[in-house]
PDB file of C-alpha atoms in Angstrom:
ATOM      1  CA  MET S 221      -0.681 -49.029  12.245  1.00  0.00           C
ATOM      2  CA  GLY S 222       2.619 -47.540  11.174  1.00  0.00           C
ATOM      3  CA  GLU S 223       3.988 -44.350  11.409  1.00  0.00           C
ATOM      4  CA  THR S 224       2.528 -43.455   7.741  1.00  0.00           C
ATOM      5  CA  ASP S 225      -0.439 -45.117   7.892  1.00  0.00           C
ATOM      6  CA  GLY S 226      -3.636 -43.627   8.189  1.00  0.00           C
ATOM      7  CA  PRO S 227      -5.006 -39.946   7.973  1.00  0.00           C
ATOM      8  CA  SER S 228      -2.071 -38.351   9.664  1.00  0.00           C
ATOM      9  CA  ALA S 229       0.298 -39.461   7.191  1.00  0.00           C
ATOM     10  CA  GLN S 230       2.355 -37.218   4.999  1.00  0.00           C
ATOM     11  CA  LEU S 231       1.772 -37.312   1.726  1.00  0.00           C
ATOM     12  CA  PRO S 232       4.928 -36.472  -0.709  1.00  0.00           C
ATOM     13  CA  THR S 233       4.426 -32.873  -2.186  1.00  0.00           C
ATOM     14  CA  PRO S 234       4.654 -32.375  -5.595  1.00  0.00           C
ATOM     15  CA  PRO S 235       7.846 -30.936  -6.887  1.00  0.00           C
ATOM     16  CA  GLU S 236       7.669 -26.738  -6.965  1.00  0.00           C
ATOM     17  CA  SER S 237       8.782 -27.044 -10.618  1.00  0.00           C
ATOM     18  CA  LYS S 238       5.741 -28.678 -12.007  1.00  0.00           C
ATOM     19  CA  PRO S 239       2.842 -27.121 -10.832  1.00  0.00           C
ATOM     20  CA  ALA S 240      -0.216 -29.456  -9.766  1.00  0.00           C
ATOM     21  CA  ASP S 241      -3.363 -29.575 -11.922  1.00  0.00           C
ATOM     22  CA  HIS S 242      -5.564 -28.083  -8.842  1.00  0.00           C
ATOM     23  CA  ARG S 243      -9.037 -27.993 -11.586  1.00  0.00           C
ATOM     24  CA  PRO S 244     -11.918 -29.869  -9.904  1.00  0.00           C
ATOM     25  CA  ALA S 245     -11.702 -33.731 -10.687  1.00  0.00           C
ATOM     26  CA  ASP S 246     -14.440 -34.862 -13.014  1.00  0.00           C
ATOM     27  CA  HIS S 247     -14.431 -38.229 -11.390  1.00  0.00           C
ATOM     28  CA  ARG S 248     -17.777 -37.729  -9.600  1.00  0.00           C
ATOM     29  CA  THR S 249     -19.989 -40.572  -9.449  1.00  0.00           C
ATOM     30  CA  ALA S 250     -23.794 -40.738  -8.741  1.00  0.00           C
ATOM     31  CA  ASP S 251     -22.998 -41.623  -5.263  1.00  0.00           C
ATOM     32  CA  SER S 252     -19.818 -39.110  -4.377  1.00  0.00           C
ATOM     33  CA  ARG S 253     -21.136 -37.417  -0.969  1.00  0.00           C
ATOM     34  CA  PRO S 254     -20.689 -34.444   0.033  1.00  0.00           C
ATOM     35  CA  THR S 255     -17.957 -35.525   2.579  1.00  0.00           C
ATOM     36  CA  ASP S 256     -15.979 -36.628  -0.085  1.00  0.00           C
ATOM     37  CA  ARG S 257     -16.333 -33.394  -2.229  1.00  0.00           C
ATOM     38  CA  LEU S 258     -15.238 -31.577   1.003  1.00  0.00           C
ATOM     39  CA  THR S 259     -11.892 -33.632   1.347  1.00  0.00           C
ATOM     40  CA  GLU S 260     -11.067 -31.922  -1.958  1.00  0.00           C
ATOM     41  CA  VAL S 261     -11.765 -28.629  -0.548  1.00  0.00           C
ATOM     42  CA  PHE S 262      -9.351 -29.194   2.445  1.00  0.00           C
ATOM     43  CA  ASP S 263      -6.981 -30.670   0.021  1.00  0.00           C
ATOM     44  CA  LEU S 264      -6.331 -27.344  -1.563  1.00  0.00           C
ATOM     45  CA  VAL S 265      -6.765 -25.069   1.042  1.00  0.00           C
ATOM     46  CA  GLY S 266      -3.843 -26.628   2.976  1.00  0.00           C
ATOM     47  CA  PRO S 267      -1.469 -26.267  -0.113  1.00  0.00           C
ATOM     48  CA  LEU S 268      -3.245 -22.799  -0.579  1.00  0.00           C
ATOM     49  CA  TYR S 269      -2.369 -21.515   2.384  1.00  0.00           C
ATOM     50  CA  ARG S 270       0.930 -22.690   2.341  1.00  0.00           C
ATOM     51  CA  ARG S 271       2.019 -21.364  -0.825  1.00  0.00           C
ATOM     52  CA  ALA S 272       0.843 -17.935   0.171  1.00  0.00           C
ATOM     53  CA  GLN S 273       2.401 -17.783   3.643  1.00  0.00           C
ATOM     54  CA  ARG S 274       5.652 -18.887   2.020  1.00  0.00           C
ATOM     55  CA  LYS S 275       5.183 -16.128  -0.678  1.00  0.00           C
ATOM     56  CA  VAL S 276       4.560 -13.518   2.014  1.00  0.00           C
ATOM     57  CA  GLU S 277       7.799 -14.452   4.190  1.00  0.00           C
ATOM     58  CA  GLN S 278       9.666 -14.203   0.779  1.00  0.00           C
ATOM     59  CA  ASP S 279       8.452 -10.949  -0.137  1.00  0.00           C
ATOM     60  CA  VAL S 280       8.364  -8.951   3.349  1.00  0.00           C
ATOM     61  CA  PRO S 281      12.331  -8.932   4.102  1.00  0.00           C
ATOM     62  CA  ALA S 282      11.987  -5.041   4.295  1.00  0.00           C
ATOM     63  CA  GLU S 283       9.851  -5.660   7.213  1.00  0.00           C
ATOM     64  CA  GLY S 284      10.715  -8.834   8.524  1.00  0.00           C
ATOM     65  CA  LEU S 285       7.766  -9.914   9.800  1.00  0.00           C
ATOM     66  CA  SER S 286       7.023 -13.456  10.556  1.00  0.00           C
ATOM     67  CA  VAL S 287       3.327 -14.559   9.374  1.00  0.00           C
ATOM     68  CA  GLY S 288       2.464 -15.110  13.167  1.00  0.00           C
ATOM     69  CA  VAL S 289       3.467 -11.700  13.859  1.00  0.00           C
ATOM     70  CA  ARG S 290       1.824 -10.604  10.593  1.00  0.00           C
ATOM     71  CA  ALA S 291      -1.367 -12.214  11.863  1.00  0.00           C
ATOM     72  CA  VAL S 292      -1.504 -10.317  15.108  1.00  0.00           C
ATOM     73  CA  LEU S 293      -0.757  -6.828  13.297  1.00  0.00           C
ATOM     74  CA  THR S 294      -3.400  -7.487  10.744  1.00  0.00           C
ATOM     75  CA  LEU S 295      -6.041  -8.358  13.506  1.00  0.00           C
ATOM     76  CA  LEU S 296      -5.121  -5.345  15.525  1.00  0.00           C
ATOM     77  CA  ARG S 297      -5.520  -2.873  12.296  1.00  0.00           C
ATOM     78  CA  GLU S 298      -8.893  -4.470  11.698  1.00  0.00           C
ATOM     79  CA  HIS S 299     -10.217  -4.822  14.976  1.00  0.00           C
ATOM     80  CA  GLY S 300      -8.541  -2.215  16.984  1.00  0.00           C
ATOM     81  CA  PRO S 301      -7.077  -3.046  20.413  1.00  0.00           C
ATOM     82  CA  LEU S 302      -7.439  -6.555  21.510  1.00  0.00           C
ATOM     83  CA  THR S 303      -6.570  -8.667  24.591  1.00  0.00           C
ATOM     84  CA  VAL S 304      -4.551 -12.024  23.814  1.00  0.00           C
ATOM     85  CA  PRO S 305      -7.135 -14.516  24.353  1.00  0.00           C
ATOM     86  CA  GLN S 306      -9.339 -12.313  22.126  1.00  0.00           C
ATOM     87  CA  MET S 307      -6.870 -12.741  19.404  1.00  0.00           C
ATOM     88  CA  GLY S 308      -6.174 -16.266  19.693  1.00  0.00           C
ATOM     89  CA  ARG S 309     -10.060 -16.835  19.344  1.00  0.00           C
ATOM     90  CA  GLU S 310     -10.612 -14.949  16.558  1.00  0.00           C
ATOM     91  CA  GLN S 311      -7.777 -16.598  14.953  1.00  0.00           C
ATOM     92  CA  ALA S 312      -8.611 -20.179  16.357  1.00  0.00           C
ATOM     93  CA  LEU S 313      -4.783 -20.404  17.707  1.00  0.00           C
ATOM     94  CA  SER S 314      -3.534 -20.800  21.063  1.00  0.00           C
ATOM     95  CA  ARG S 315      -3.291 -18.195  23.943  1.00  0.00           C
ATOM     96  CA  GLN S 316       0.555 -19.211  24.190  1.00  0.00           C
ATOM     97  CA  PHE S 317       1.330 -18.916  20.645  1.00  0.00           C
ATOM     98  CA  VAL S 318      -0.394 -15.385  20.234  1.00  0.00           C
ATOM     99  CA  GLN S 319       1.465 -14.215  23.313  1.00  0.00           C
ATOM    100  CA  ARG S 320       4.701 -15.460  21.838  1.00  0.00           C
ATOM    101  CA  MET S 321       3.748 -13.514  18.697  1.00  0.00           C
ATOM    102  CA  VAL S 322       2.790 -10.625  20.676  1.00  0.00           C
ATOM    103  CA  ASN S 323       5.909 -10.430  22.719  1.00  0.00           C
ATOM    104  CA  GLU S 324       8.129 -10.391  19.402  1.00  0.00           C
ATOM    105  CA  ALA S 325       5.837  -7.766  17.878  1.00  0.00           C
ATOM    106  CA  THR S 326       6.277  -5.596  21.352  1.00  0.00           C
ATOM    107  CA  ALA S 327      10.041  -6.300  21.227  1.00  0.00           C
ATOM    108  CA  ARG S 328      10.071  -4.635  17.920  1.00  0.00           C
ATOM    109  CA  GLY S 329       8.166  -1.607  18.973  1.00  0.00           C
ATOM    110  CA  LEU S 330       5.218  -2.870  16.589  1.00  0.00           C
ATOM    111  CA  THR S 331       2.838  -2.951  19.747  1.00  0.00           C
ATOM    112  CA  GLU S 332       2.490  -2.272  23.292  1.00  0.00           C
ATOM    113  CA  SER S 333       0.271  -3.040  26.108  1.00  0.00           C
ATOM    114  CA  VAL S 334      -2.365  -0.554  27.409  1.00  0.00           C
ATOM    115  CA  PRO S 335      -4.869  -1.455  30.490  1.00  0.00           C
ATOM    116  CA  ASN S 336      -7.827  -2.930  29.816  1.00  0.00           C
ATOM    117  CA  PRO S 337     -10.672  -0.905  31.410  1.00  0.00           C
ATOM    118  CA  THR S 338     -12.944  -4.260  31.713  1.00  0.00           C
ATOM    119  CA  HIS S 339     -10.378  -6.551  33.154  1.00  0.00           C
ATOM    120  CA  LYS S 340      -7.168  -5.931  35.361  1.00  0.00           C
ATOM    121  CA  ARG S 341      -5.148  -8.853  34.476  1.00  0.00           C
ATOM    122  CA  SER S 342      -5.624  -9.188  30.678  1.00  0.00           C
ATOM    123  CA  SER S 343      -4.153  -5.819  28.781  1.00  0.00           C
ATOM    124  CA  LEU S 344      -4.942  -4.623  25.839  1.00  0.00           C
ATOM    125  CA  ILE S 345      -2.503  -4.862  23.178  1.00  0.00           C
ATOM    126  CA  ARG S 346      -2.800  -2.258  20.440  1.00  0.00           C
ATOM    127  CA  LEU S 347      -0.420  -1.049  17.271  1.00  0.00           C
ATOM    128  CA  THR S 348       2.223   1.475  17.297  1.00  0.00           C
ATOM    129  CA  GLU S 349       2.280   3.808  14.606  1.00  0.00           C
ATOM    130  CA  PRO S 350       5.727   1.686  13.321  1.00  0.00           C
ATOM    131  CA  GLY S 351       3.362  -1.539  13.622  1.00  0.00           C
ATOM    132  CA  ARG S 352       0.556   0.175  11.724  1.00  0.00           C
ATOM    133  CA  ALA S 353       3.206   1.338   8.881  1.00  0.00           C
ATOM    134  CA  ALA S 354       4.869  -2.241   8.923  1.00  0.00           C
ATOM    135  CA  VAL S 355       1.423  -4.080   8.003  1.00  0.00           C
ATOM    136  CA  THR S 356       0.199  -1.214   5.882  1.00  0.00           C
ATOM    137  CA  ALA S 357       3.386  -1.827   3.966  1.00  0.00           C
ATOM    138  CA  VAL S 358       2.902  -5.392   3.647  1.00  0.00           C
ATOM    139  CA  LEU S 359      -0.813  -5.392   2.871  1.00  0.00           C
ATOM    140  CA  ASP S 360      -0.100  -3.126   0.144  1.00  0.00           C
ATOM    141  CA  ARG S 361       2.580  -5.259  -1.349  1.00  0.00           C
ATOM    142  CA  GLU S 362      -0.206  -8.141  -0.933  1.00  0.00           C
ATOM    143  CA  ARG S 363      -2.618  -6.480  -2.891  1.00  0.00           C
ATOM    144  CA  ALA S 364      -0.265  -5.507  -5.482  1.00  0.00           C
ATOM    145  CA  MET S 365       0.886  -9.401  -6.140  1.00  0.00           C
ATOM    146  CA  LEU S 366      -3.015 -10.386  -5.893  1.00  0.00           C
ATOM    147  CA  ARG S 367      -3.602  -8.022  -8.442  1.00  0.00           C
ATOM    148  CA  GLN S 368      -1.659 -10.116 -11.057  1.00  0.00           C
ATOM    149  CA  VAL S 369      -4.381 -12.886 -10.728  1.00  0.00           C
ATOM    150  CA  ASP S 370      -7.568 -10.799  -9.778  1.00  0.00           C
ATOM    151  CA  GLY S 371      -8.456 -10.705 -13.401  1.00  0.00           C
ATOM    152  CA  ASP S 372      -8.856 -14.466 -13.743  1.00  0.00           C
ATOM    153  CA  LEU S 373     -11.426 -14.686 -10.979  1.00  0.00           C
ATOM    154  CA  THR S 374     -14.773 -12.974 -11.091  1.00  0.00           C
ATOM    155  CA  ASP S 375     -16.421 -11.053  -8.245  1.00  0.00           C
ATOM    156  CA  ALA S 376     -19.252 -13.725  -8.063  1.00  0.00           C
ATOM    157  CA  GLU S 377     -16.381 -16.691  -7.792  1.00  0.00           C
ATOM    158  CA  ILE S 378     -14.508 -14.773  -5.147  1.00  0.00           C
ATOM    159  CA  ASP S 379     -17.790 -13.937  -3.252  1.00  0.00           C
ATOM    160  CA  THR S 380     -18.899 -17.716  -3.563  1.00  0.00           C
ATOM    161  CA  CYS S 381     -15.368 -18.990  -2.326  1.00  0.00           C
ATOM    162  CA  LEU S 382     -15.937 -16.385   0.511  1.00  0.00           C
ATOM    163  CA  ARG S 383     -19.193 -17.545   1.718  1.00  0.00           C
ATOM    164  CA  VAL S 384     -18.397 -21.160   1.289  1.00  0.00           C
ATOM    165  CA  LEU S 385     -15.171 -20.799   3.477  1.00  0.00           C
ATOM    166  CA  THR S 386     -16.856 -18.897   6.138  1.00  0.00           C
ATOM    167  CA  ARG S 387     -19.930 -21.269   6.372  1.00  0.00           C
ATOM    168  CA  LEU S 388     -17.116 -24.250   6.487  1.00  0.00           C
ATOM    169  CA  LEU S 389     -15.250 -22.137   9.431  1.00  0.00           C
ATOM    170  CA  ASP S 390     -18.589 -21.939  11.056  1.00  0.00           C
ATOM    171  CA  LEU S 391     -19.244 -25.459  10.701  1.00  0.00           C
ATOM    172  CA  LEU S 392     -16.129 -26.558  12.144  1.00  0.00           C
ATOM    173  CA  ASP S 393     -16.927 -24.506  15.458  1.00  0.00           C
ATOM    174  CA  ASN S 394     -19.601 -26.874  16.250  1.00  0.00           C
ATOM    175  CA  VAL S 395     -17.716 -30.064  15.355  1.00  0.00           C
ATOM    176  CA  ASP S 396     -16.946 -32.532  18.323  1.00  0.00           C
ATOM    177  CA  VAL S 397     -13.984 -34.497  18.073  1.00  0.00           C
ATOM    178  CA  ASP S 398     -13.581 -37.732  20.117  1.00  0.00           C
TER     179      ASP S 398
END
């Protein structure tokens, strides 16, 4: 198989100036399998994530937070102090990547390490006041941006989306990869 063959091949990205039509395809047949439909879900989730990631990075120059640091700060804001391994498990990211993001956040005074009463070698990481202020400002701007589209989606649609994506995430935790 050549370098561009197979499931890991990169597909050309449509130009940003002409948005792709992301409405569900009406090409389903009687023998369409759920697996085929799930492929359509993942074909949308990747571009959705990347587009949101770019938007966040473009819109946060005041705080200068990368998406990785922002994810750490958001997690600590939601859950309180955590260890690096706990953050990695929660985000399905490697401990090494999370550690780099924590190091960056700590160097900027956004997080700090505190003793962990349950584990001597794995410190807890917590937000500092500047870290809390930075992530709150980012989240406030994101919410303002999302208000521009919230009228196009009903609460029921959002609830269904959250339920399905959460279920898929749970199911993928139990998948064995050869």
